[in-house]
């Protein structure tokens, strides 16, 4: 067995992962919470608590923000870009050196299959590697003024940045925000979701081991009410990056408005996968399966709406159902085809959507029930589910379920598919499968989404900007656009005559 599999086997035997941090990470070290209270973290594959972590308060947030402000003004913003690059590059290497422990912690905390968690950790390392290369490439412009004048611009770090991290991709989203912020010269206070606190804490420790000065990266754990709200409304925070629900994002935006704080919001989606009748069938089937059943469908950019031309609908859905029936559920550390959902409350929410659809007469082609780990009878599982021939007005088509539930909508032609794809309050991503590249790019231009995948769902990587339109939010992460989110442009004009 690999080291990750050996460690996973030990965790399955003991029920926990030894040596997990139980304090906040502030000013370069782990610290106890101000009132010495803790919370439980649950293993979704068993539905049982496996560790405790610090329950933060406003006082902890104040302490972390003060540390980040001090480090920004005294150290980090004036650290040479090339030195910032070297630290981030070392961090990338250390993440890979610790990949097995990080991946097991991620799988145990979130529920996702171990292989998916390993991929997430590799992606986090790549994120730091990418932005290490960007530190000394943040170049300004010169402006063509009259001969007696000199005009130019420079990019300056915005300051102290707050990062509200979701539970579905904890280490990925942490890295996606922290790496560009640090590369730009900003300091960080991160608040991981209370369901998945550990990899953010472990990552902060790795950054200090890589040479990051004390106070540049801080992590405060706890609830949204006790930690998230004080952080996003803090007067000494200069920028907020938030990933989560529309409702919470609206609250973050309201809090930010009071202090005129900059925000980047990624608020989820209801993304269409458009399948035209000239597609490569196997390629499209593979893409649809991964788009909705990876991480049990708990992905903001999941392809949760299949929009398919009528001529191939029956055969395509029949094969999709056949493949779905073969998926094996199980504890994430056993590397099943699909793991559990993250919490009992979320399981109840997913089941509610499907139960209401069934009661309204929807065609549940496969799945549609709560399940359990076949080895233990425990855990928070939902069967991979397909709802066929869903109407555009149906709740399961309009609302984000955030689970392994695919709705199928039938389109008469490409124009009808475009209409169905765009008839949504969300606009995060979309997929297109067709052999006609002209038609693919025509659709890509006309679909209202922040990112389009053609003939491979989730194509691209850290190099490609990511973010949404409409109620999926605004601002962009990843790519060079991602680092610009943490910069403010200063223009300088001088008379030199």
CSV table of C-alpha atoms in Angstrom, one decimal, residues 188-449:
chain,number,residue,atom,x,y,z
A,188,UNK,CA,-4.0,36.9,5.5
A,189,UNK,CA,-6.6,35.9,8.1
A,190,UNK,CA,-8.4,32.8,7.0
A,191,UNK,CA,-11.6,31.3,8.5
A,192,UNK,CA,-12.2,27.7,7.3
A,193,UNK,CA,-15.7,26.2,7.5
A,194,UNK,CA,-16.5,24.8,10.9
A,195,UNK,CA,-17.1,21.4,9.2
A,196,UNK,CA,-13.6,21.2,7.7
A,197,UNK,CA,-11.0,23.2,9.7
A,198,UNK,CA,-7.9,21.1,9.7
A,199,UNK,CA,-6.1,21.4,6.3
A,200,UNK,CA,-6.2,25.2,6.5
A,201,UNK,CA,-4.4,25.0,9.9
A,202,UNK,CA,-1.9,22.5,8.6
A,203,UNK,CA,-1.3,24.6,5.5
A,204,UNK,CA,-0.6,27.7,7.6
A,205,UNK,CA,2.0,25.7,9.6
A,206,UNK,CA,3.7,24.6,6.4
A,207,UNK,CA,3.9,28.2,5.2
A,208,UNK,CA,5.8,29.2,8.3
A,209,UNK,CA,8.1,26.2,7.8
A,210,UNK,CA,8.7,27.5,4.3
A,211,UNK,CA,9.9,30.8,5.7
A,212,UNK,CA,6.8,32.9,5.8
A,213,UNK,CA,7.2,35.6,8.5
A,214,UNK,CA,5.1,35.4,11.6
A,215,UNK,CA,1.7,37.0,11.3
A,216,UNK,CA,1.6,37.0,7.5
A,217,UNK,CA,-0.8,34.0,7.5
A,218,UNK,CA,-3.3,33.5,10.3
A,219,UNK,CA,-6.2,31.0,10.7
A,220,UNK,CA,-9.1,31.3,13.1
A,221,UNK,CA,-11.5,28.4,13.4
A,222,UNK,CA,-15.1,28.5,14.7
A,223,UNK,CA,-18.6,29.3,13.5
A,224,UNK,CA,-19.8,31.8,11.0
A,225,UNK,CA,-21.6,33.8,13.6
A,226,UNK,CA,-18.6,33.9,16.1
A,227,UNK,CA,-15.7,34.2,13.7
A,228,UNK,CA,-16.9,34.8,10.1
A,229,UNK,CA,-19.2,37.7,10.9
A,230,UNK,CA,-16.6,39.6,13.0
A,231,UNK,CA,-14.0,39.0,10.4
A,232,UNK,CA,-16.0,40.2,7.4
A,233,UNK,CA,-17.1,43.3,9.3
A,234,UNK,CA,-13.7,44.1,10.8
A,235,UNK,CA,-12.7,47.8,10.1
A,236,UNK,CA,-9.0,46.8,9.6
A,237,UNK,CA,-9.7,44.2,6.9
A,238,UNK,CA,-9.0,45.6,3.4
A,239,UNK,CA,-10.4,42.8,1.2
A,240,UNK,CA,-12.7,39.8,1.6
A,241,UNK,CA,-12.7,36.7,-0.5
A,242,UNK,CA,-15.8,34.6,0.1
A,243,UNK,CA,-16.9,31.3,-1.3
A,244,UNK,CA,-20.3,30.0,-0.2
A,245,UNK,CA,-24.1,30.4,-0.6
A,246,UNK,CA,-25.9,33.3,-2.1
A,247,UNK,CA,-27.6,34.2,1.2
A,248,UNK,CA,-24.4,34.2,3.2
A,249,UNK,CA,-22.6,36.1,0.4
A,250,UNK,CA,-25.2,38.8,0.5
A,251,UNK,CA,-24.6,39.2,4.2
A,252,UNK,CA,-20.8,39.4,3.6
A,253,UNK,CA,-21.4,42.0,0.9
A,254,UNK,CA,-23.6,44.0,3.3
A,255,UNK,CA,-21.0,43.9,6.0
A,256,UNK,CA,-18.3,44.9,3.6
A,257,UNK,CA,-20.3,47.8,2.3
A,258,UNK,CA,-20.3,49.4,5.8
A,259,UNK,CA,-16.5,49.6,5.8
A,260,UNK,CA,-16.3,50.0,2.0
A,261,UNK,CA,-14.2,46.8,1.9
A,262,UNK,CA,-13.4,45.2,-1.4
A,263,UNK,CA,-14.9,41.8,-2.1
A,264,UNK,CA,-14.6,38.8,-4.4
A,265,UNK,CA,-17.7,36.5,-4.2
A,266,UNK,CA,-18.0,33.0,-5.6
A,267,UNK,CA,-21.6,32.0,-4.7
A,268,UNK,CA,-22.3,28.7,-6.4
A,269,UNK,CA,-24.3,27.7,-9.5
A,270,UNK,CA,-26.7,25.5,-11.4
A,271,UNK,CA,-24.4,24.8,-14.3
A,272,UNK,CA,-25.7,23.4,-17.6
A,273,UNK,CA,-23.9,20.7,-19.6
A,274,UNK,CA,-25.1,21.1,-23.2
A,275,UNK,CA,-25.0,17.9,-25.2
A,276,UNK,CA,-25.6,18.2,-29.0
A,277,UNK,CA,-26.4,15.2,-31.2
A,278,UNK,CA,-23.1,15.2,-33.0
A,279,UNK,CA,-21.0,14.8,-29.8
A,280,UNK,CA,-18.6,12.0,-29.1
A,281,UNK,CA,-20.9,9.9,-26.9
A,282,UNK,CA,-18.4,8.2,-24.7
A,283,UNK,CA,-16.5,11.5,-24.1
A,284,UNK,CA,-19.8,13.2,-23.2
A,285,UNK,CA,-20.9,10.4,-20.9
A,286,UNK,CA,-17.6,10.5,-19.1
A,287,UNK,CA,-17.9,14.2,-18.7
A,288,UNK,CA,-21.4,14.2,-17.4
A,289,UNK,CA,-20.6,11.5,-14.8
A,290,UNK,CA,-17.7,13.4,-13.5
A,291,UNK,CA,-19.4,16.7,-13.6
A,292,UNK,CA,-22.2,15.7,-11.2
A,293,UNK,CA,-20.8,12.8,-9.1
A,294,UNK,CA,-17.3,13.9,-8.3
A,295,UNK,CA,-17.2,14.9,-4.6
A,296,UNK,CA,-20.9,13.6,-4.4
A,297,UNK,CA,-22.0,16.6,-6.4
A,298,UNK,CA,-20.9,19.1,-3.7
A,299,UNK,CA,-19.2,21.4,-6.1
A,300,UNK,CA,-20.2,25.0,-6.9
A,301,UNK,CA,-19.4,24.4,-10.6
A,302,UNK,CA,-21.0,20.9,-10.7
A,303,UNK,CA,-22.7,20.1,-14.0
A,304,UNK,CA,-26.0,19.6,-12.4
A,305,UNK,CA,-28.2,20.3,-15.4
A,306,UNK,CA,-27.9,18.1,-18.5
A,307,UNK,CA,-29.4,19.9,-21.5
A,308,UNK,CA,-29.5,17.4,-24.3
A,309,UNK,CA,-30.9,17.4,-27.9
A,310,UNK,CA,-34.0,15.3,-28.3
A,311,UNK,CA,-32.5,13.0,-31.0
A,312,UNK,CA,-30.0,11.4,-28.7
A,313,UNK,CA,-31.8,11.8,-25.4
A,314,UNK,CA,-33.2,8.3,-24.9
A,315,UNK,CA,-30.0,6.3,-25.7
A,316,UNK,CA,-27.8,8.7,-23.8
A,317,UNK,CA,-29.9,8.7,-20.6
A,318,UNK,CA,-30.3,5.0,-20.8
A,319,UNK,CA,-26.5,4.6,-20.8
A,320,UNK,CA,-26.1,7.3,-18.1
A,321,UNK,CA,-28.4,5.4,-15.9
A,322,UNK,CA,-26.6,2.1,-16.5
A,323,UNK,CA,-23.3,3.7,-15.5
A,324,UNK,CA,-24.7,5.4,-12.5
A,325,UNK,CA,-26.0,2.1,-11.1
A,326,UNK,CA,-22.5,0.7,-11.1
A,327,UNK,CA,-21.1,3.4,-8.8
A,328,UNK,CA,-20.0,2.1,-5.4
A,329,UNK,CA,-20.6,4.1,-2.3
A,330,UNK,CA,-18.3,4.0,0.8
A,331,UNK,CA,-16.1,5.8,3.3
A,332,UNK,CA,-13.8,8.2,1.5
A,333,UNK,CA,-10.7,6.6,3.0
A,334,UNK,CA,-11.6,3.3,1.2
A,335,UNK,CA,-11.5,5.1,-2.2
A,336,UNK,CA,-15.1,4.4,-3.3
A,337,UNK,CA,-16.5,5.7,-6.6
A,338,UNK,CA,-18.5,8.2,-4.5
A,339,UNK,CA,-18.3,9.2,-0.8
A,340,UNK,CA,-20.7,10.7,1.6
A,341,UNK,CA,-22.1,14.2,1.7
A,342,UNK,CA,-20.6,16.4,4.3
A,343,UNK,CA,-23.2,16.6,7.1
A,344,UNK,CA,-26.5,15.3,8.4
A,345,UNK,CA,-28.2,18.6,7.8
A,346,UNK,CA,-27.0,18.7,4.2
A,347,UNK,CA,-28.1,15.2,3.6
A,348,UNK,CA,-31.6,16.2,4.8
A,349,UNK,CA,-31.6,19.1,2.4
A,350,UNK,CA,-30.7,17.0,-0.6
A,351,UNK,CA,-33.3,14.4,0.3
A,352,UNK,CA,-35.9,17.1,0.6
A,353,UNK,CA,-35.3,18.3,-2.9
A,354,UNK,CA,-35.7,14.8,-4.4
A,355,UNK,CA,-38.7,13.9,-2.2
A,356,UNK,CA,-40.6,17.0,-3.3
A,357,UNK,CA,-39.7,16.3,-7.0
A,358,UNK,CA,-41.0,12.7,-6.6
A,359,UNK,CA,-44.2,14.0,-4.9
A,360,UNK,CA,-44.7,16.3,-7.9
A,361,UNK,CA,-44.6,13.5,-10.3
A,362,UNK,CA,-41.0,13.8,-11.6
A,363,UNK,CA,-39.3,10.8,-13.3
A,364,UNK,CA,-36.6,9.6,-10.9
A,365,UNK,CA,-34.6,7.5,-13.4
A,366,UNK,CA,-32.2,6.1,-10.9
A,367,UNK,CA,-31.3,6.7,-7.2
A,368,UNK,CA,-33.4,9.0,-5.1
A,369,UNK,CA,-32.8,7.7,-1.6
A,370,UNK,CA,-30.7,8.1,1.5
A,371,UNK,CA,-28.1,5.4,1.8
A,372,UNK,CA,-25.2,4.3,4.1
A,373,UNK,CA,-21.7,2.9,4.0
A,374,UNK,CA,-22.3,-0.8,2.9
A,375,UNK,CA,-19.5,-1.9,5.2
A,376,UNK,CA,-20.6,-0.2,8.4
A,377,UNK,CA,-24.2,0.9,7.9
A,378,UNK,CA,-23.1,4.4,9.0
A,379,UNK,CA,-22.5,7.7,7.5
A,380,UNK,CA,-24.3,10.5,5.5
A,381,UNK,CA,-24.8,9.1,2.0
A,382,UNK,CA,-27.2,9.9,-0.8
A,383,UNK,CA,-27.6,7.7,-3.8
A,384,UNK,CA,-26.4,9.1,-7.2
A,385,UNK,CA,-29.6,10.3,-8.7
A,386,UNK,CA,-30.9,11.3,-12.1
A,387,UNK,CA,-34.2,13.1,-12.6
A,388,UNK,CA,-35.3,12.8,-16.3
A,389,UNK,CA,-37.3,15.2,-18.5
A,390,UNK,CA,-37.4,17.9,-15.8
A,391,UNK,CA,-39.4,21.0,-16.6
A,392,UNK,CA,-37.7,24.4,-16.6
A,393,UNK,CA,-40.0,25.6,-13.8
A,394,UNK,CA,-39.2,22.7,-11.5
A,395,UNK,CA,-37.4,23.5,-8.3
A,396,UNK,CA,-34.8,20.9,-9.0
A,397,UNK,CA,-33.9,22.8,-12.2
A,398,UNK,CA,-34.0,26.3,-10.7
A,399,UNK,CA,-32.3,25.8,-7.3
A,400,UNK,CA,-28.8,24.6,-6.3
A,401,UNK,CA,-29.1,21.2,-4.7
A,402,UNK,CA,-25.4,20.8,-4.1
A,403,UNK,CA,-25.5,17.0,-4.1
A,404,UNK,CA,-25.3,14.0,-6.4
A,405,UNK,CA,-28.5,14.9,-8.3
A,406,UNK,CA,-28.6,15.5,-12.0
A,407,UNK,CA,-31.6,16.9,-13.8
A,408,UNK,CA,-32.1,16.2,-17.5
A,409,UNK,CA,-33.8,18.7,-19.8
A,410,UNK,CA,-34.6,18.0,-23.5
A,411,UNK,CA,-33.8,20.6,-26.1
A,412,UNK,CA,-35.2,20.7,-29.7
A,413,UNK,CA,-32.0,22.1,-31.2
A,414,UNK,CA,-28.9,24.1,-30.3
A,415,UNK,CA,-30.8,27.4,-30.1
A,416,UNK,CA,-33.3,25.8,-27.7
A,417,UNK,CA,-30.4,24.4,-25.6
A,418,UNK,CA,-29.0,27.9,-25.4
A,419,UNK,CA,-32.3,29.3,-24.1
A,420,UNK,CA,-32.5,26.5,-21.5
A,421,UNK,CA,-28.9,27.0,-20.4
A,422,UNK,CA,-29.3,30.7,-19.9
A,423,UNK,CA,-32.6,30.5,-18.1
A,424,UNK,CA,-31.1,30.5,-14.6
A,425,UNK,CA,-30.3,32.9,-11.8
A,426,UNK,CA,-26.8,31.5,-11.8
A,427,UNK,CA,-23.9,31.9,-14.3
A,428,UNK,CA,-20.8,30.1,-12.9
A,429,UNK,CA,-19.7,27.6,-15.6
A,430,UNK,CA,-21.2,25.6,-18.5
A,431,UNK,CA,-20.1,22.6,-20.5
A,432,UNK,CA,-20.6,22.0,-24.2
A,433,UNK,CA,-20.1,18.7,-26.1
A,434,UNK,CA,-20.2,18.8,-29.9
A,435,UNK,CA,-18.0,17.8,-32.8
A,436,UNK,CA,-18.8,21.1,-34.5
A,437,UNK,CA,-16.2,23.5,-33.2
A,438,UNK,CA,-17.8,26.6,-34.8
A,439,UNK,CA,-21.0,25.8,-33.1
A,440,UNK,CA,-19.2,25.1,-29.8
A,441,UNK,CA,-17.6,28.6,-29.8
A,442,UNK,CA,-20.8,30.3,-30.9
A,443,UNK,CA,-22.5,28.7,-27.9
A,444,UNK,CA,-19.6,29.6,-25.7
A,445,UNK,CA,-19.9,33.2,-26.6
A,446,UNK,CA,-23.6,33.3,-25.9
A,447,UNK,CA,-23.9,31.3,-22.7
A,448,UNK,CA,-23.9,33.6,-19.8
A,449,UNK,CA,-21.3,32.1,-17.5
